[in-house]
Amino acid sequence: MKRLLVFVFVFLCLPQTYVSAEVRIPPIGAEFAEERVIAIAVFDKVSADPGVILKQYPSLRLRRVFSHALNGFSIEGRRKDVDRLKRDSRISSVSESAVYEADIEDSVPFIGGDAIRGLFNKKNERLTGRGVKVGIIDTGIDYHHRDLRRSYKGGYDLVDGDRDPMEAKGNKGTLHGTHVAGIIAANGKLRGVAPEAELYVYRALGPGGKGTTEKVLQAIELAVKDKVDVLNLSLGNRVNGPDLPISKALDRAAALGITAVASNGNSGPGMWTVGSPGTSSRAISVGASTPPAKAPFISAGLGGSRKTIPIFPISGSRPWLANYSGRLIDGGLGLPKQLKQAKNKMVLIKRGEISFAEKIENAAEAGASAVLIYNNTKGSFFGRVEKKAEIAAATLSREEGKLLLKTKPYYIHTVMKIQKDQIADFSSRGPVTSTWMIKPDIVAPGVGIKSTIPEGYLSLNGTSMAAPHIAGACALLKQAHPDWTPDQMKSALMTTATQLKRNQNKYHTYEQGAGRVRLQEAAKADTFFYPSSLTLKFDRKRRTRTAAIIIENSSSSAKHYSVIQPPLQPGMVWRTPFAFTLEAGERKKVTIELALDTRKRKAAVCDGYLTVMEGAKKISLPYLYTIHEPNYPRVMGFEFVPGDRAADYRYELYLPGGADEMGIALYAKDSYRFAGFLDWLPNAPRGMIRKEVKKEKLPPKGEYIAVIFARKAGREDRIERAISIN
């Protein structure tokens, strides 16, 4: 009897979220192996006939062959048969098709867009983008818009399969592509960065602003065939890895002479949040900074405990309330029964279960003056409503929402502050996993950007708005210097950027890259660096960290260069070249070397700026190195929260190094009986995994323990969380 009592006592003392390490995760259900998927296969080195290869895999159907954007093809079939293809020696990689989302008046002059029009090219033309072909892969374009009809020259609709890339209309209408196009080349009431550039638009994202890897690859393929000079992709997923098909395709496009520009993502402010195609090594990845603008803040608390919190107005709602002082109440999830005391008050509402539009509408009907929606997962976000809201609404992070809930009494004050040259909180950060490459490469205005939308104008936030500033800048540089290569474009923009600061300290390189673009200075660059940022990698033979860089003098006269070593720190010895001279048109390869005593350095990731003097001119290059491979777990950051529609849920988790296999096993909380898999994914990519789980895929209502596991190279990591399904 004693033995039985001891056993029961130990069991009851376990934490509620604990699942014993001895609990066996059952074999994956056959339904996952039989599930039909679309995948992208890339040839190893030499192209082969996909038809010949697929004869050995009769259940797989050939969909598309890619010869420009990628050396490969797309297929459709059962997951277990796709997995067999991965073992074929003629194939270097097979990736399941992912979902990509379409995550100026003051911003254009702020980056030098007006000033550069005072410069002329060799044909004595003002720099306006004339004659430069800019491709846009997005949701389409309203080419009837009065500010865009002169700029639009053609395109293709990959969603509907025709030559009419018009934005979707109706209940599932889109506006993202038109907004992006206006930033690049609006030429009417608004003037974009390059108002006389020629726009070629490829609609790869359909209703809801979503599209697949396959559609985006097709669009890149068409852009290459159309010989565009610049290609903008204000889209992405949350997978942080350098080797995804879209990232590879942009690397290849750059090799073919196309300057590719990609948004860095809107999953900040944490490290490692950059997603593909912002992870492409040769594309210009763009983060978001603030242009000179009034931004709303909330001040809450008293005396020394007073906090000032930035908020992000929801697009489609009324302008935010300036100098509002009054009561803030907890509005729960924004359901009508939770808003009975909302009249003439500002309401704090948690994200989830119902849409933003419903939350705002419910608050308006209850007589609220404004709505604040805080996130239900870590970090901040920004939202949009299609139908014009009757009251002001804004978003803030989960952490700041909880802080406001603790502020009693709920009395707040809103203020408007002039902000400029700050990295937007939502802007994704690097570095890229596995390669430790610095991303973003550069930042541009991406907050409160007013541009064209179907039949009108609207201000939006996002790195989607920052990227077209750089695409437009590249169009101007291409007009000024038709012979510049994509690598020279990238170097000119990065080496002339201005580094931004937060509270007198520079942002990290993996937050801002080289800094905020200065277009007029970029047009005058004549020293180029390949690459324009440095990742110092461990040299086992020399026991040092090294990076090689090529410096090119493209001017018509000799130039003198010297490298200034970074400030000395304990345990660090830099070895850089002495002063040297490059004749006109000459190149030189130099090696930067760092000897490091790892016992005296604790940080896993270190970064800064290396200074190269070109005569009296100072040029800064961002650098980064790791003391050791960051000791991250195989899986982290699991969140399971209500979705934006009733009865749906969504989860997110982060795989820093990817996984051979990832899954979420559910166990009944009261009995620890296995209840099934919430999800399972083979060969899971690096980075953030976020998925909506429809109610049809959920187990019965109740309390569960979720065991989230990731297996890679023989090692398995698990995290365990208690979740509720209502």
Short mmCIF file of N, CA, C and O in Angstrom, two decimals, residues 523-607:
data_model
loop_
_atom_site.label_atom_id
_atom_site.label_comp_id
_atom_site.label_asym_id
_atom_site.label_seq_id
_atom_site.Cartn_x
_atom_site.Cartn_y
_atom_site.Cartn_z
N ALA A 523 23.75 58.05 -55.87
CA ALA A 523 23.93 58.30 -57.30
C ALA A 523 25.34 58.75 -57.63
O ALA A 523 25.79 58.63 -58.78
N LYS A 524 26.07 59.25 -56.63
CA LYS A 524 27.42 59.77 -56.87
C LYS A 524 28.51 58.74 -56.53
O LYS A 524 29.70 59.03 -56.69
N ALA A 525 28.12 57.56 -56.05
CA ALA A 525 29.11 56.57 -55.61
C ALA A 525 29.98 56.11 -56.79
O ALA A 525 29.47 55.89 -57.89
N ASP A 526 31.27 55.95 -56.54
CA ASP A 526 32.15 55.39 -57.57
C ASP A 526 33.16 54.40 -56.99
O ASP A 526 34.07 53.95 -57.68
N THR A 527 33.02 54.06 -55.71
CA THR A 527 33.76 52.95 -55.11
C THR A 527 32.74 51.90 -54.71
O THR A 527 31.76 52.21 -54.02
N PHE A 528 32.96 50.66 -55.14
CA PHE A 528 32.01 49.59 -54.88
C PHE A 528 32.67 48.48 -54.05
O PHE A 528 33.87 48.21 -54.19
N PHE A 529 31.85 47.86 -53.20
CA PHE A 529 32.30 46.79 -52.32
C PHE A 529 31.47 45.54 -52.59
O PHE A 529 30.24 45.61 -52.64
N TYR A 530 32.16 44.41 -52.75
CA TYR A 530 31.46 43.14 -53.00
C TYR A 530 31.97 42.10 -52.00
O TYR A 530 33.12 41.70 -52.09
N PRO A 531 31.14 41.68 -51.03
CA PRO A 531 29.79 42.16 -50.73
C PRO A 531 29.85 43.46 -49.95
O PRO A 531 30.93 43.93 -49.58
N SER A 532 28.67 44.01 -49.66
CA SER A 532 28.60 45.31 -48.98
C SER A 532 28.37 45.16 -47.48
O SER A 532 28.21 46.16 -46.78
N SER A 533 28.30 43.94 -46.99
CA SER A 533 28.29 43.66 -45.55
C SER A 533 29.10 42.39 -45.33
O SER A 533 29.23 41.56 -46.24
N LEU A 534 29.64 42.24 -44.14
CA LEU A 534 30.59 41.16 -43.88
C LEU A 534 30.08 40.24 -42.77
O LEU A 534 29.69 40.71 -41.70
N THR A 535 30.11 38.95 -43.05
CA THR A 535 29.91 37.95 -42.01
C THR A 535 31.24 37.21 -41.87
O THR A 535 31.67 36.51 -42.79
N LEU A 536 31.90 37.41 -40.74
CA LEU A 536 33.20 36.78 -40.52
C LEU A 536 32.99 35.33 -40.09
O LEU A 536 32.32 35.06 -39.09
N LYS A 537 33.56 34.41 -40.86
CA LYS A 537 33.36 32.99 -40.60
C LYS A 537 34.64 32.36 -40.06
O LYS A 537 35.74 32.79 -40.36
N PHE A 538 34.44 31.33 -39.27
CA PHE A 538 35.56 30.70 -38.57
C PHE A 538 36.45 29.94 -39.55
O PHE A 538 35.98 29.10 -40.32
N ASP A 539 37.75 30.25 -39.54
CA ASP A 539 38.75 29.57 -40.36
C ASP A 539 39.46 28.56 -39.46
O ASP A 539 40.27 28.93 -38.60
N ARG A 540 39.15 27.27 -39.63
CA ARG A 540 39.70 26.24 -38.74
C ARG A 540 41.22 26.16 -38.83
O ARG A 540 41.91 25.90 -37.84
N LYS A 541 41.76 26.39 -40.03
CA LYS A 541 43.20 26.26 -40.21
C LYS A 541 43.95 27.37 -39.47
O LYS A 541 44.94 27.13 -38.79
N ARG A 542 43.46 28.60 -39.58
CA ARG A 542 44.14 29.74 -38.96
C ARG A 542 43.60 30.06 -37.57
O ARG A 542 44.15 30.91 -36.88
N ARG A 543 42.49 29.40 -37.21
CA ARG A 543 41.86 29.62 -35.90
C ARG A 543 41.43 31.08 -35.73
O ARG A 543 41.53 31.66 -34.65
N THR A 544 41.00 31.69 -36.82
CA THR A 544 40.52 33.07 -36.77
C THR A 544 39.21 33.17 -37.53
O THR A 544 38.81 32.24 -38.25
N ARG A 545 38.56 34.31 -37.41
CA ARG A 545 37.35 34.59 -38.19
C ARG A 545 37.72 35.54 -39.31
O ARG A 545 38.36 36.57 -39.05
N THR A 546 37.33 35.20 -40.52
CA THR A 546 37.78 35.99 -41.67
C THR A 546 36.62 36.31 -42.61
O THR A 546 35.59 35.63 -42.61
N ALA A 547 36.82 37.35 -43.39
CA ALA A 547 35.88 37.72 -44.46
C ALA A 547 36.69 38.35 -45.58
O ALA A 547 37.58 39.17 -45.34
N ALA A 548 36.39 37.95 -46.81
CA ALA A 548 37.05 38.52 -47.98
C ALA A 548 36.13 39.52 -48.63
O ALA A 548 34.91 39.32 -48.68
N ILE A 549 36.71 40.60 -49.12
CA ILE A 549 35.91 41.64 -49.76
C ILE A 549 36.68 42.18 -50.96
O ILE A 549 37.91 42.30 -50.93
N ILE A 550 35.96 42.47 -52.04
CA ILE A 550 36.56 43.07 -53.23
C ILE A 550 36.19 44.54 -53.26
O ILE A 550 35.01 44.90 -53.14
N ILE A 551 37.19 45.40 -53.41
CA ILE A 551 36.97 46.84 -53.50
C ILE A 551 37.29 47.27 -54.93
O ILE A 551 38.34 46.92 -55.47
N GLU A 552 36.38 48.01 -55.54
CA GLU A 552 36.54 48.43 -56.94
C GLU A 552 36.50 49.95 -57.04
O GLU A 552 35.57 50.59 -56.52
N ASN A 553 37.47 50.52 -57.71
CA ASN A 553 37.48 51.95 -58.01
C ASN A 553 36.98 52.13 -59.44
O ASN A 553 37.70 51.84 -60.40
N SER A 554 35.74 52.59 -59.59
CA SER A 554 35.17 52.74 -60.93
C SER A 554 35.32 54.16 -61.47
O SER A 554 34.80 54.47 -62.54
N SER A 555 36.03 55.01 -60.74
CA SER A 555 36.18 56.40 -61.18
C SER A 555 37.24 56.49 -62.28
O SER A 555 37.87 55.49 -62.67
N SER A 556 37.48 57.69 -62.76
CA SER A 556 38.44 57.90 -63.85
C SER A 556 39.82 58.30 -63.34
O SER A 556 40.69 58.67 -64.12
N SER A 557 40.03 58.24 -62.02
CA SER A 557 41.34 58.60 -61.46
C SER A 557 41.68 57.68 -60.29
O SER A 557 40.81 56.99 -59.75
N ALA A 558 42.95 57.67 -59.91
CA ALA A 558 43.40 56.82 -58.80
C ALA A 558 42.80 57.29 -57.48
O ALA A 558 42.54 58.48 -57.28
N LYS A 559 42.56 56.31 -56.57
CA LYS A 559 42.03 56.63 -55.24
C LYS A 559 42.86 55.90 -54.19
O LYS A 559 43.33 54.79 -54.42
N HIS A 560 42.98 56.53 -53.02
CA HIS A 560 43.74 55.97 -51.92
C HIS A 560 42.78 55.48 -50.83
O HIS A 560 41.83 56.19 -50.48
N TYR A 561 43.04 54.28 -50.31
CA TYR A 561 42.14 53.67 -49.34
C TYR A 561 42.92 53.21 -48.11
O TYR A 561 44.10 52.86 -48.19
N SER A 562 42.23 53.19 -46.98
CA SER A 562 42.78 52.60 -45.76
C SER A 562 41.62 52.08 -44.93
O SER A 562 40.49 52.58 -45.03
N VAL A 563 41.90 51.05 -44.14
CA VAL A 563 40.87 50.44 -43.29
C VAL A 563 41.16 50.81 -41.84
O VAL A 563 42.27 50.59 -41.35
N ILE A 564 40.18 51.38 -41.18
CA ILE A 564 40.33 51.74 -39.77
C ILE A 564 39.81 50.58 -38.93
O ILE A 564 38.65 50.16 -39.08
N GLN A 565 40.64 50.08 -38.05
CA GLN A 565 40.23 48.94 -37.23
C GLN A 565 39.17 49.36 -36.22
O GLN A 565 39.20 50.48 -35.70
N PRO A 566 38.22 48.46 -35.94
CA PRO A 566 37.23 48.75 -34.89
C PRO A 566 37.92 48.97 -33.55
O PRO A 566 39.07 48.54 -33.36
N PRO A 567 37.26 49.64 -32.61
CA PRO A 567 37.86 49.89 -31.29
C PRO A 567 38.33 48.59 -30.64
O PRO A 567 37.66 47.56 -30.72
N LEU A 568 39.50 48.64 -29.98
CA LEU A 568 40.04 47.46 -29.32
C LEU A 568 39.18 47.07 -28.12
O LEU A 568 38.71 47.92 -27.37
N GLN A 569 38.96 45.78 -28.00
CA GLN A 569 38.22 45.24 -26.87
C GLN A 569 38.97 44.03 -26.34
O GLN A 569 39.74 43.40 -27.07
N PRO A 570 38.79 43.68 -25.06
CA PRO A 570 39.51 42.55 -24.49
C PRO A 570 39.30 41.26 -25.29
O PRO A 570 38.19 40.94 -25.68
N GLY A 571 40.41 40.58 -25.56
CA GLY A 571 40.34 39.30 -26.25
C GLY A 571 40.17 39.39 -27.75
O GLY A 571 39.89 38.38 -28.40
N MET A 572 40.33 40.59 -28.35
CA MET A 572 40.11 40.76 -29.79
C MET A 572 41.33 41.39 -30.43
O MET A 572 41.87 42.38 -29.92
N VAL A 573 41.77 40.83 -31.56
CA VAL A 573 42.85 41.42 -32.35
C VAL A 573 42.41 41.41 -33.81
O VAL A 573 42.18 40.36 -34.40
N TRP A 574 42.27 42.61 -34.39
CA TRP A 574 41.88 42.74 -35.80
C TRP A 574 43.14 42.81 -36.67
O TRP A 574 44.13 43.44 -36.30
N ARG A 575 43.07 42.19 -37.82
CA ARG A 575 44.14 42.30 -38.81
C ARG A 575 43.51 42.77 -40.12
O ARG A 575 42.72 42.05 -40.73
N THR A 576 43.85 43.98 -40.51
CA THR A 576 43.29 44.57 -41.72
C THR A 576 44.43 45.05 -42.61
O THR A 576 45.56 45.25 -42.13
N PRO A 577 44.19 45.23 -43.90
CA PRO A 577 45.27 45.65 -44.80
C PRO A 577 45.75 47.07 -44.50
O PRO A 577 45.01 47.89 -43.96
N PHE A 578 47.01 47.32 -44.85
CA PHE A 578 47.54 48.68 -44.74
C PHE A 578 46.92 49.54 -45.85
O PHE A 578 46.16 49.07 -46.69
N ALA A 579 47.27 50.81 -45.87
CA ALA A 579 46.77 51.71 -46.90
C ALA A 579 47.21 51.22 -48.28
O ALA A 579 48.30 50.65 -48.44
N PHE A 580 46.36 51.43 -49.26
CA PHE A 580 46.69 51.01 -50.62
C PHE A 580 46.02 51.95 -51.61
O PHE A 580 45.11 52.71 -51.27
N THR A 581 46.48 51.88 -52.86
CA THR A 581 45.95 52.73 -53.92
C THR A 581 45.37 51.86 -55.02
O THR A 581 45.95 50.83 -55.38
N LEU A 582 44.23 52.27 -55.54
CA LEU A 582 43.63 51.60 -56.69
C LEU A 582 43.60 52.58 -57.86
O LEU A 582 43.10 53.71 -57.72
N GLU A 583 44.12 52.14 -58.99
CA GLU A 583 44.06 52.96 -60.19
C GLU A 583 42.63 52.97 -60.73
O GLU A 583 41.79 52.18 -60.31
N ALA A 584 42.36 53.85 -61.66
CA ALA A 584 41.02 53.94 -62.26
C ALA A 584 40.63 52.58 -62.84
O ALA A 584 41.39 51.97 -63.59
N GLY A 585 39.45 52.08 -62.45
CA GLY A 585 38.95 50.81 -62.96
C GLY A 585 39.56 49.58 -62.31
O GLY A 585 39.21 48.45 -62.67
N GLU A 586 40.44 49.76 -61.32
CA GLU A 586 41.13 48.61 -60.71
C GLU A 586 40.32 48.03 -59.55
O GLU A 586 39.60 48.74 -58.85
N ARG A 587 40.47 46.71 -59.35
CA ARG A 587 39.86 46.00 -58.23
C ARG A 587 40.94 45.38 -57.36
O ARG A 587 42.02 45.05 -57.84
N LYS A 588 40.61 45.20 -56.09
CA LYS A 588 41.55 44.54 -55.18
C LYS A 588 40.77 43.72 -54.17
O LYS A 588 39.78 44.19 -53.59
N LYS A 589 41.22 42.49 -53.96
CA LYS A 589 40.62 41.63 -52.94
C LYS A 589 41.40 41.78 -51.65
O LYS A 589 42.63 41.64 -51.64
N VAL A 590 40.71 42.07 -50.56
CA VAL A 590 41.36 42.21 -49.26
C VAL A 590 40.69 41.26 -48.27
O VAL A 590 39.52 40.90 -48.43
N THR A 591 41.44 40.87 -47.26
CA THR A 591 40.93 39.96 -46.24
C THR A 591 40.90 40.67 -44.90
O THR A 591 41.89 41.30 -44.50
N ILE A 592 39.78 40.58 -44.24
CA ILE A 592 39.61 41.11 -42.89
C ILE A 592 39.67 39.91 -41.94
O ILE A 592 38.96 38.93 -42.14
N GLU A 593 40.51 40.01 -40.92
CA GLU A 593 40.72 38.86 -40.04
C GLU A 593 40.57 39.29 -38.59
O GLU A 593 40.98 40.38 -38.20
N LEU A 594 39.97 38.41 -37.80
CA LEU A 594 39.75 38.69 -36.38
C LEU A 594 40.20 37.49 -35.56
O LEU A 594 39.67 36.39 -35.71
N ALA A 595 41.21 37.71 -34.72
CA ALA A 595 41.64 36.70 -33.76
C ALA A 595 40.90 36.96 -32.46
O ALA A 595 40.85 38.10 -31.97
N LEU A 596 40.32 35.91 -31.89
CA LEU A 596 39.38 36.10 -30.79
C LEU A 596 39.66 35.11 -29.67
O LEU A 596 39.80 33.91 -29.90
N ASP A 597 39.75 35.63 -28.46
CA ASP A 597 39.81 34.79 -27.27
C ASP A 597 38.38 34.62 -26.77
O ASP A 597 37.83 35.52 -26.13
N THR A 598 37.78 33.48 -27.09
CA THR A 598 36.36 33.29 -26.78
C THR A 598 36.09 33.28 -25.28
O THR A 598 34.95 33.48 -24.86
N ARG A 599 37.12 33.06 -24.47
CA ARG A 599 36.91 33.05 -23.02
C ARG A 599 36.58 34.44 -22.49
O ARG A 599 36.02 34.59 -21.41
N LYS A 600 36.95 35.46 -23.26
CA LYS A 600 36.71 36.83 -22.80
C LYS A 600 35.51 37.48 -23.48
O LYS A 600 35.26 38.66 -23.31
N ARG A 601 34.79 36.70 -24.29
CA ARG A 601 33.62 37.23 -24.98
C ARG A 601 32.43 36.34 -24.66
O ARG A 601 32.48 35.12 -24.85
N LYS A 602 31.36 36.91 -24.16
CA LYS A 602 30.21 36.12 -23.73
C LYS A 602 29.08 36.10 -24.76
O LYS A 602 28.37 35.11 -24.87
N ALA A 603 28.90 37.19 -25.48
CA ALA A 603 27.78 37.27 -26.42
C ALA A 603 27.95 36.25 -27.55
O ALA A 603 29.06 36.03 -28.04
N ALA A 604 26.86 35.61 -27.95
CA ALA A 604 26.93 34.63 -29.04
C ALA A 604 27.04 35.32 -30.39
O ALA A 604 27.71 34.82 -31.30
N VAL A 605 26.39 36.48 -30.55
CA VAL A 605 26.40 37.22 -31.82
C VAL A 605 26.93 38.63 -31.55
O VAL A 605 26.43 39.33 -30.67
N CYS A 606 27.96 39.03 -32.28
CA CYS A 606 28.56 40.36 -32.14
C CYS A 606 28.54 41.06 -33.49
O CYS A 606 28.69 40.43 -34.53
N ASP A 607 28.37 42.38 -33.47
CA ASP A 607 28.29 43.11 -34.72
C ASP A 607 28.78 44.54 -34.55
O ASP A 607 29.03 45.00 -33.44
#
